[in-house]
């Protein structure tokens, strides 16, 4: 069948207005901000979605296209921040980027009280998975297709998670020391235990995600120091994070209010390698499989 879609417009509608009418993102304000008409959001929450990012342009496009309609259907008062790493350091310093994102988002708008920490490659499947904060730290990416929709281990906090502003400050944010794949989220779980906070989760029937395909080169991408950092992390929790962000080797290159997101470009200079003795001894520790 050949279908012709005929669109008629009133002769008074100029091309720009017509474009806005047809554009599903038409109400998104500069910087990727949106709130329900008349500010009738479903709660008094103001949510900042923090997306850490490096070399994943194709993922970012899909993510933004999906997330705006998704968050709007939930009736949230939200904004999307993309925190992009550039500079000499080749390994991805996710914890540090989240701390910078948290700090810069609050400079941009001090009224955020809920933060969602979001991998750029995770696409939520079900609108019932509400992007709001709860009384305790909330892990939203419970069931991911890559893990056959099963939670890999009970203390997992990575992927997509939510923390109130107050809890993030109490926990001193993420550690700034993890660069390269793995561990920064497990370190965060340990901070929570230290503060006697429990991890909660939505129902696995709707906390479902698709992971966009990407490769992981274990030799170049992984952080070999992560086991060492994890085994010593709790003792550093109060001094490594938001409190010493000033001393971390980074600078904010620019903050730009783009059409669909606020872009925070962060320069990270080469970090000194972390000395951790014999990795093989520590490698075998099954630290993150501890039960809650
Ligand atoms: C890593 C975490 C990661 C998880 C799931 C763990 O081994 O330490 O950082 O989120 O695996 O991939
Ligand atoms: Mn991933």
mmCIF file of C-alpha atoms and ligand atoms in Angstrom:
data_model
loop_
_atom_site.group_PDB
_atom_site.id
_atom_site.type_symbol
_atom_site.label_atom_id
_atom_site.label_comp_id
_atom_site.label_asym_id
_atom_site.label_seq_id
_atom_site.Cartn_x
_atom_site.Cartn_y
_atom_site.Cartn_z
ATOM 1 C CA UNK A 1 0.000 0.000 0.000
ATOM 2 C CA UNK A 2 1.189 3.462 -0.801
ATOM 3 C CA UNK A 3 0.031 6.023 1.740
ATOM 4 C CA UNK A 4 -0.035 9.721 1.192
ATOM 5 C CA UNK A 5 -0.008 11.833 4.342
ATOM 6 C CA UNK A 6 -1.586 15.177 3.656
ATOM 7 C CA UNK A 7 -0.871 17.940 6.100
ATOM 8 C CA UNK A 8 -2.873 21.090 5.776
ATOM 9 C CA UNK A 9 -1.950 24.160 7.729
ATOM 10 C CA UNK A 10 -3.651 27.438 8.261
ATOM 11 C CA UNK A 11 -2.196 29.982 5.905
ATOM 12 C CA UNK A 12 -1.171 32.044 8.940
ATOM 13 C CA UNK A 13 1.267 29.385 10.225
ATOM 14 C CA UNK A 14 4.818 30.345 9.338
ATOM 15 C CA UNK A 15 7.368 27.580 8.666
ATOM 16 C CA UNK A 16 9.040 28.003 12.063
ATOM 17 C CA UNK A 17 5.789 27.557 13.989
ATOM 18 C CA UNK A 18 4.942 24.578 11.828
ATOM 19 C CA UNK A 19 8.332 23.023 12.590
ATOM 20 C CA UNK A 20 7.775 23.511 16.326
ATOM 21 C CA UNK A 21 4.329 21.959 16.126
ATOM 22 C CA UNK A 22 5.660 18.860 14.453
ATOM 23 C CA UNK A 23 8.799 18.603 16.581
ATOM 24 C CA UNK A 24 8.215 16.250 19.545
ATOM 25 C CA UNK A 25 10.808 18.167 21.604
ATOM 26 C CA UNK A 26 9.147 21.510 21.032
ATOM 27 C CA UNK A 27 8.701 22.322 24.685
ATOM 28 C CA UNK A 28 12.221 21.471 25.766
ATOM 29 C CA UNK A 29 13.909 24.639 26.940
ATOM 30 C CA UNK A 30 17.546 25.481 26.211
ATOM 31 C CA UNK A 31 19.879 23.175 28.104
ATOM 32 C CA UNK A 32 17.499 20.189 27.837
ATOM 33 C CA UNK A 33 15.114 21.411 30.538
ATOM 34 C CA UNK A 34 11.436 20.695 30.743
ATOM 35 C CA UNK A 35 8.598 20.912 33.249
ATOM 36 C CA UNK A 36 4.900 20.148 32.883
ATOM 37 C CA UNK A 37 2.656 22.975 31.724
ATOM 38 C CA UNK A 38 1.714 25.288 34.576
ATOM 39 C CA UNK A 39 4.437 23.529 36.588
ATOM 40 C CA UNK A 40 2.035 20.765 37.599
ATOM 41 C CA UNK A 41 4.723 18.145 38.082
ATOM 42 C CA UNK A 42 3.719 14.865 39.728
ATOM 43 C CA UNK A 43 5.861 15.721 42.770
ATOM 44 C CA UNK A 44 7.813 18.629 44.220
ATOM 45 C CA UNK A 45 10.981 17.039 42.925
ATOM 46 C CA UNK A 46 13.376 18.727 40.587
ATOM 47 C CA UNK A 47 15.424 16.098 38.847
ATOM 48 C CA UNK A 48 18.863 16.455 37.213
ATOM 49 C CA UNK A 49 19.787 13.541 34.952
ATOM 50 C CA UNK A 50 23.587 13.265 34.883
ATOM 51 C CA UNK A 51 25.022 11.364 31.933
ATOM 52 C CA UNK A 52 28.782 10.787 31.897
ATOM 53 C CA UNK A 53 30.184 10.433 28.429
ATOM 54 C CA UNK A 54 33.248 9.951 26.217
ATOM 55 C CA UNK A 55 33.391 9.046 22.500
ATOM 56 C CA UNK A 56 29.829 7.736 22.184
ATOM 57 C CA UNK A 57 28.125 10.168 19.846
ATOM 58 C CA UNK A 58 25.857 7.586 18.269
ATOM 59 C CA UNK A 59 24.641 6.475 21.707
ATOM 60 C CA UNK A 60 24.009 10.023 22.849
ATOM 61 C CA UNK A 61 21.744 10.708 19.875
ATOM 62 C CA UNK A 62 19.603 7.638 20.524
ATOM 63 C CA UNK A 63 19.567 8.369 24.262
ATOM 64 C CA UNK A 64 18.316 11.944 23.880
ATOM 65 C CA UNK A 65 15.712 11.030 21.302
ATOM 66 C CA UNK A 66 14.314 8.416 23.657
ATOM 67 C CA UNK A 67 14.663 10.157 27.016
ATOM 68 C CA UNK A 68 12.838 13.435 26.463
ATOM 69 C CA UNK A 69 9.493 11.857 25.526
ATOM 70 C CA UNK A 70 10.002 9.201 28.243
ATOM 71 C CA UNK A 71 10.627 11.731 31.040
ATOM 72 C CA UNK A 72 7.830 13.988 29.822
ATOM 73 C CA UNK A 73 5.347 11.126 29.976
ATOM 74 C CA UNK A 74 6.325 10.738 33.630
ATOM 75 C CA UNK A 75 5.387 14.389 34.226
ATOM 76 C CA UNK A 76 8.734 15.244 35.773
ATOM 77 C CA UNK A 77 10.396 18.603 36.239
ATOM 78 C CA UNK A 78 13.803 17.642 34.839
ATOM 79 C CA UNK A 79 16.952 18.579 32.931
ATOM 80 C CA UNK A 80 19.561 16.468 31.163
ATOM 81 C CA UNK A 81 23.265 17.171 31.752
ATOM 82 C CA UNK A 82 25.899 15.472 29.623
ATOM 83 C CA UNK A 83 29.302 15.497 31.296
ATOM 84 C CA UNK A 84 31.926 14.815 28.664
ATOM 85 C CA UNK A 85 35.548 13.944 29.358
ATOM 86 C CA UNK A 86 38.372 15.208 27.159
ATOM 87 C CA UNK A 87 42.090 15.836 27.652
ATOM 88 C CA UNK A 88 45.201 13.705 28.173
ATOM 89 C CA UNK A 89 43.684 11.033 30.388
ATOM 90 C CA UNK A 90 42.461 8.249 28.139
ATOM 91 C CA UNK A 91 40.652 6.218 30.777
ATOM 92 C CA UNK A 92 37.132 7.194 31.666
ATOM 93 C CA UNK A 93 36.945 8.750 35.156
ATOM 94 C CA UNK A 94 33.244 8.264 35.790
ATOM 95 C CA UNK A 95 33.141 9.029 39.525
ATOM 96 C CA UNK A 96 35.028 12.285 39.102
ATOM 97 C CA UNK A 97 32.754 13.245 36.187
ATOM 98 C CA UNK A 98 29.650 12.596 38.295
ATOM 99 C CA UNK A 99 31.030 14.812 41.072
ATOM 100 C CA UNK A 100 31.752 17.580 38.568
ATOM 101 C CA UNK A 101 28.284 17.132 37.016
ATOM 102 C CA UNK A 102 26.598 17.334 40.417
ATOM 103 C CA UNK A 103 28.512 20.509 41.334
ATOM 104 C CA UNK A 104 28.003 22.237 37.975
ATOM 105 C CA UNK A 105 24.301 21.318 37.753
ATOM 106 C CA UNK A 106 23.738 22.950 41.139
ATOM 107 C CA UNK A 107 25.607 26.058 39.998
ATOM 108 C CA UNK A 108 23.309 26.124 36.972
ATOM 109 C CA UNK A 109 20.196 25.684 39.116
ATOM 110 C CA UNK A 110 20.499 25.359 42.912
ATOM 111 C CA UNK A 111 16.982 23.934 43.273
ATOM 112 C CA UNK A 112 17.671 20.332 42.126
ATOM 113 C CA UNK A 113 16.901 17.915 44.920
ATOM 114 C CA UNK A 114 17.144 14.591 43.068
ATOM 115 C CA UNK A 115 19.959 13.274 40.864
ATOM 116 C CA UNK A 116 19.824 10.364 38.433
ATOM 117 C CA UNK A 117 23.196 8.865 37.467
ATOM 118 C CA UNK A 118 22.787 7.415 33.999
ATOM 119 C CA UNK A 119 24.921 5.371 31.604
ATOM 120 C CA UNK A 120 24.477 6.732 28.077
ATOM 121 C CA UNK A 121 24.019 3.224 26.669
ATOM 122 C CA UNK A 122 21.021 2.221 28.789
ATOM 123 C CA UNK A 123 17.561 2.789 27.336
ATOM 124 C CA UNK A 124 14.582 2.299 29.667
ATOM 125 C CA UNK A 125 11.845 0.122 28.198
ATOM 126 C CA UNK A 126 8.894 0.854 30.452
ATOM 127 C CA UNK A 127 7.470 4.235 31.411
ATOM 128 C CA UNK A 128 6.364 2.833 34.792
ATOM 129 C CA UNK A 129 10.003 2.929 35.895
ATOM 130 C CA UNK A 130 9.746 6.346 37.542
ATOM 131 C CA UNK A 131 12.806 8.597 37.501
ATOM 132 C CA UNK A 132 12.376 10.033 40.979
ATOM 133 C CA UNK A 133 14.275 9.705 44.262
ATOM 134 C CA UNK A 134 13.169 7.566 47.214
ATOM 135 C CA UNK A 135 13.913 7.576 50.925
ATOM 136 C CA UNK A 136 16.933 5.378 50.314
ATOM 137 C CA UNK A 137 19.379 5.099 47.396
ATOM 138 C CA UNK A 138 17.489 3.698 44.458
ATOM 139 C CA UNK A 139 18.920 1.433 41.757
ATOM 140 C CA UNK A 140 16.750 1.634 38.638
ATOM 141 C CA UNK A 141 18.505 -0.576 36.058
ATOM 142 C CA UNK A 142 17.471 -3.862 37.640
ATOM 143 C CA UNK A 143 16.857 -5.947 34.524
ATOM 144 C CA UNK A 144 19.095 -5.355 31.474
ATOM 145 C CA UNK A 145 18.782 -7.367 28.270
ATOM 146 C CA UNK A 146 22.559 -7.921 28.183
ATOM 147 C CA UNK A 147 22.308 -9.734 31.541
ATOM 148 C CA UNK A 148 19.231 -11.674 30.395
ATOM 149 C CA UNK A 149 17.061 -9.284 32.414
ATOM 150 C CA UNK A 150 18.545 -10.581 35.675
ATOM 151 C CA UNK A 151 20.317 -8.551 38.330
ATOM 152 C CA UNK A 152 23.972 -9.694 38.167
ATOM 153 C CA UNK A 153 24.545 -9.261 41.927
ATOM 154 C CA UNK A 154 22.570 -7.823 44.783
ATOM 155 C CA UNK A 155 24.878 -4.929 45.710
ATOM 156 C CA UNK A 156 25.106 -3.590 42.130
ATOM 157 C CA UNK A 157 24.526 0.174 41.932
ATOM 158 C CA UNK A 158 25.868 0.885 38.427
ATOM 159 C CA UNK A 159 23.890 1.608 35.265
ATOM 160 C CA UNK A 160 21.067 3.899 36.303
ATOM 161 C CA UNK A 161 20.549 5.009 39.906
ATOM 162 C CA UNK A 162 18.997 7.813 41.917
ATOM 163 C CA UNK A 163 20.161 9.687 44.994
ATOM 164 C CA UNK A 164 18.724 12.713 46.715
ATOM 165 C CA UNK A 165 20.947 15.752 46.913
ATOM 166 C CA UNK A 166 21.164 15.287 50.678
ATOM 167 C CA UNK A 167 22.284 11.658 50.362
ATOM 168 C CA UNK A 168 24.847 12.449 47.689
ATOM 169 C CA UNK A 169 26.370 15.060 49.964
ATOM 170 C CA UNK A 170 26.248 12.747 52.973
ATOM 171 C CA UNK A 171 28.069 10.064 50.958
ATOM 172 C CA UNK A 172 30.644 12.635 49.781
ATOM 173 C CA UNK A 173 29.716 11.807 46.172
ATOM 174 C CA UNK A 174 31.695 9.199 44.248
ATOM 175 C CA UNK A 175 35.384 8.508 44.698
ATOM 176 C CA UNK A 176 37.510 10.634 42.335
ATOM 177 C CA UNK A 177 40.154 7.932 42.035
ATOM 178 C CA UNK A 178 38.607 5.371 39.695
ATOM 179 C CA UNK A 179 39.671 5.838 36.073
ATOM 180 C CA UNK A 180 38.945 3.017 33.639
ATOM 181 C CA UNK A 181 36.161 0.464 33.610
ATOM 182 C CA UNK A 182 34.776 -0.942 36.854
ATOM 183 C CA UNK A 183 34.445 -0.467 40.564
ATOM 184 C CA UNK A 184 33.339 3.143 41.115
ATOM 185 C CA UNK A 185 29.747 1.997 41.597
ATOM 186 C CA UNK A 186 30.747 -0.790 44.008
ATOM 187 C CA UNK A 187 32.721 1.814 45.954
ATOM 188 C CA UNK A 188 29.533 3.898 46.177
ATOM 189 C CA UNK A 189 27.578 0.911 47.554
ATOM 190 C CA UNK A 190 30.196 0.583 50.285
ATOM 191 C CA UNK A 191 29.803 4.248 51.157
ATOM 192 C CA UNK A 192 26.082 3.597 51.599
ATOM 193 C CA UNK A 193 26.685 0.651 53.903
ATOM 194 C CA UNK A 194 29.074 2.776 55.925
ATOM 195 C CA UNK A 195 26.263 5.277 56.443
ATOM 196 C CA UNK A 196 23.735 2.498 57.089
ATOM 197 C CA UNK A 197 21.722 3.359 53.997
ATOM 198 C CA UNK A 198 19.891 0.507 52.311
ATOM 199 C CA UNK A 199 19.701 0.071 48.583
ATOM 200 C CA UNK A 200 16.171 -0.181 47.174
ATOM 201 C CA UNK A 201 14.873 -1.132 43.732
ATOM 202 C CA UNK A 202 11.716 -0.937 41.633
ATOM 203 C CA UNK A 203 9.904 -4.046 40.432
ATOM 204 C CA UNK A 204 12.024 -6.038 37.981
ATOM 205 C CA UNK A 205 8.961 -6.490 35.762
ATOM 206 C CA UNK A 206 9.195 -2.892 34.631
ATOM 207 C CA UNK A 207 12.726 -1.783 35.635
ATOM 208 C CA UNK A 208 13.877 -3.088 32.256
ATOM 209 C CA UNK A 209 16.545 -1.694 29.934
ATOM 210 C CA UNK A 210 18.136 -2.277 26.565
ATOM 211 C CA UNK A 211 21.883 -1.811 26.428
ATOM 212 C CA UNK A 212 23.217 -0.269 23.223
ATOM 213 C CA UNK A 213 25.960 -2.391 21.714
ATOM 214 C CA UNK A 214 29.568 -1.453 22.385
ATOM 215 C CA UNK A 215 32.809 -3.302 22.817
ATOM 216 C CA UNK A 216 34.982 -3.380 25.907
ATOM 217 C CA UNK A 217 38.698 -3.916 25.551
ATOM 218 C CA UNK A 218 39.689 -5.349 28.914
ATOM 219 C CA UNK A 219 43.368 -4.504 28.393
ATOM 220 C CA UNK A 220 42.955 -0.851 27.524
ATOM 221 C CA UNK A 221 39.603 0.032 29.103
ATOM 222 C CA UNK A 222 39.630 -1.660 32.505
ATOM 223 C CA UNK A 223 41.027 -0.188 35.672
ATOM 224 C CA UNK A 224 43.575 -2.659 37.054
ATOM 225 C CA UNK A 225 43.658 -0.791 40.383
ATOM 226 C CA UNK A 226 39.944 -1.218 41.056
ATOM 227 C CA UNK A 227 40.238 -4.192 43.414
ATOM 228 C CA UNK A 228 42.879 -2.438 45.449
ATOM 229 C CA UNK A 229 40.847 0.790 45.545
ATOM 230 C CA UNK A 230 37.750 -1.119 46.590
ATOM 231 C CA UNK A 231 39.467 -3.000 49.373
ATOM 232 C CA UNK A 232 40.752 0.271 50.863
ATOM 233 C CA UNK A 233 37.882 2.568 49.811
ATOM 234 C CA UNK A 234 35.820 2.829 52.980
ATOM 235 C CA UNK A 235 38.676 4.414 54.919
ATOM 236 C CA UNK A 236 38.917 7.155 52.265
ATOM 237 C CA UNK A 237 35.188 7.737 51.854
ATOM 238 C CA UNK A 238 35.057 11.000 53.808
ATOM 239 C CA UNK A 239 38.108 12.566 52.174
ATOM 240 C CA UNK A 240 37.902 11.310 48.558
ATOM 241 C CA UNK A 241 34.908 12.741 46.708
ATOM 242 C CA UNK A 242 33.086 16.073 46.780
ATOM 243 C CA UNK A 243 35.318 17.266 49.634
ATOM 244 C CA UNK A 244 38.537 17.097 47.611
ATOM 245 C CA UNK A 245 37.136 17.837 44.169
ATOM 246 C CA UNK A 246 39.130 21.086 44.028
ATOM 247 C CA UNK A 247 42.357 19.098 44.267
ATOM 248 C CA UNK A 248 41.433 16.618 41.501
ATOM 249 C CA UNK A 249 43.229 17.102 38.173
ATOM 250 C CA UNK A 250 40.438 18.559 36.121
ATOM 251 C CA UNK A 251 39.057 21.832 34.794
ATOM 252 C CA UNK A 252 35.684 22.684 33.305
ATOM 253 C CA UNK A 253 36.371 23.711 29.706
ATOM 254 C CA UNK A 254 32.834 24.911 28.948
ATOM 255 C CA UNK A 255 29.198 24.719 29.991
ATOM 256 C CA UNK A 256 26.852 25.083 27.006
ATOM 257 C CA UNK A 257 23.078 25.115 26.968
ATOM 258 C CA UNK A 258 22.348 23.058 23.866
ATOM 259 C CA UNK A 259 18.902 22.364 22.475
ATOM 260 C CA UNK A 260 18.387 18.987 24.130
ATOM 261 C CA UNK A 261 20.954 18.961 26.971
ATOM 262 C CA UNK A 262 23.408 21.009 28.947
ATOM 263 C CA UNK A 263 26.905 20.086 27.857
ATOM 264 C CA UNK A 264 29.614 20.165 30.516
ATOM 265 C CA UNK A 265 32.997 19.604 28.924
ATOM 266 C CA UNK A 266 35.632 18.514 31.430
ATOM 267 C CA UNK A 267 39.373 18.370 30.831
ATOM 268 C CA UNK A 268 41.134 15.649 32.801
ATOM 269 C CA UNK A 269 44.913 15.687 32.789
ATOM 270 C CA UNK A 270 46.945 12.479 32.910
ATOM 271 C CA UNK A 271 46.648 10.861 36.290
ATOM 272 C CA UNK A 272 49.477 9.297 38.220
ATOM 273 C CA UNK A 273 49.142 5.517 38.161
ATOM 274 C CA UNK A 274 47.918 4.076 41.438
ATOM 275 C CA UNK A 275 50.468 1.786 43.103
ATOM 276 C CA UNK A 276 48.790 -1.281 44.492
ATOM 277 C CA UNK A 277 51.383 -4.037 44.852
ATOM 278 C CA UNK A 278 50.675 -7.442 43.392
ATOM 279 C CA UNK A 279 47.378 -7.272 41.466
ATOM 280 C CA UNK A 280 46.992 -11.038 41.299
ATOM 281 C CA UNK A 281 46.519 -11.381 45.019
ATOM 282 C CA UNK A 282 43.762 -8.802 45.073
ATOM 283 C CA UNK A 283 42.202 -9.799 41.779
ATOM 284 C CA UNK A 284 40.542 -12.819 43.271
ATOM 285 C CA UNK A 285 38.683 -11.027 46.035
ATOM 286 C CA UNK A 286 34.962 -11.324 45.429
ATOM 287 C CA UNK A 287 34.296 -8.079 47.192
ATOM 288 C CA UNK A 288 31.263 -6.949 45.266
ATOM 289 C CA UNK A 289 29.300 -10.131 45.707
ATOM 290 C CA UNK A 290 28.734 -9.525 49.397
ATOM 291 C CA UNK A 291 25.064 -9.850 50.383
ATOM 292 C CA UNK A 292 23.251 -6.908 51.857
HETATM 293 C C1 LIG B 1 32.120 -3.809 38.226
HETATM 294 C C2 LIG B 1 31.059 -2.737 38.208
HETATM 295 C C3 LIG B 1 30.072 -2.999 37.092
HETATM 296 C C4 LIG B 1 29.488 -4.400 37.225
HETATM 297 C C5 LIG B 1 28.487 -4.755 36.153
HETATM 298 C C6 LIG B 1 31.446 -5.183 38.320
HETATM 299 O O1 LIG B 1 32.407 -6.210 38.272
HETATM 300 O O2 LIG B 1 32.984 -3.629 39.322
HETATM 301 O O3 LIG B 1 31.651 -1.476 38.053
HETATM 302 O O4 LIG B 1 29.017 -2.066 37.121
HETATM 303 O O5 LIG B 1 30.529 -5.352 37.253
HETATM 304 O O6 LIG B 1 29.013 -4.755 34.871
HETATM 305 MN MN1 LIG B 2 27.984 0.110 29.074
#
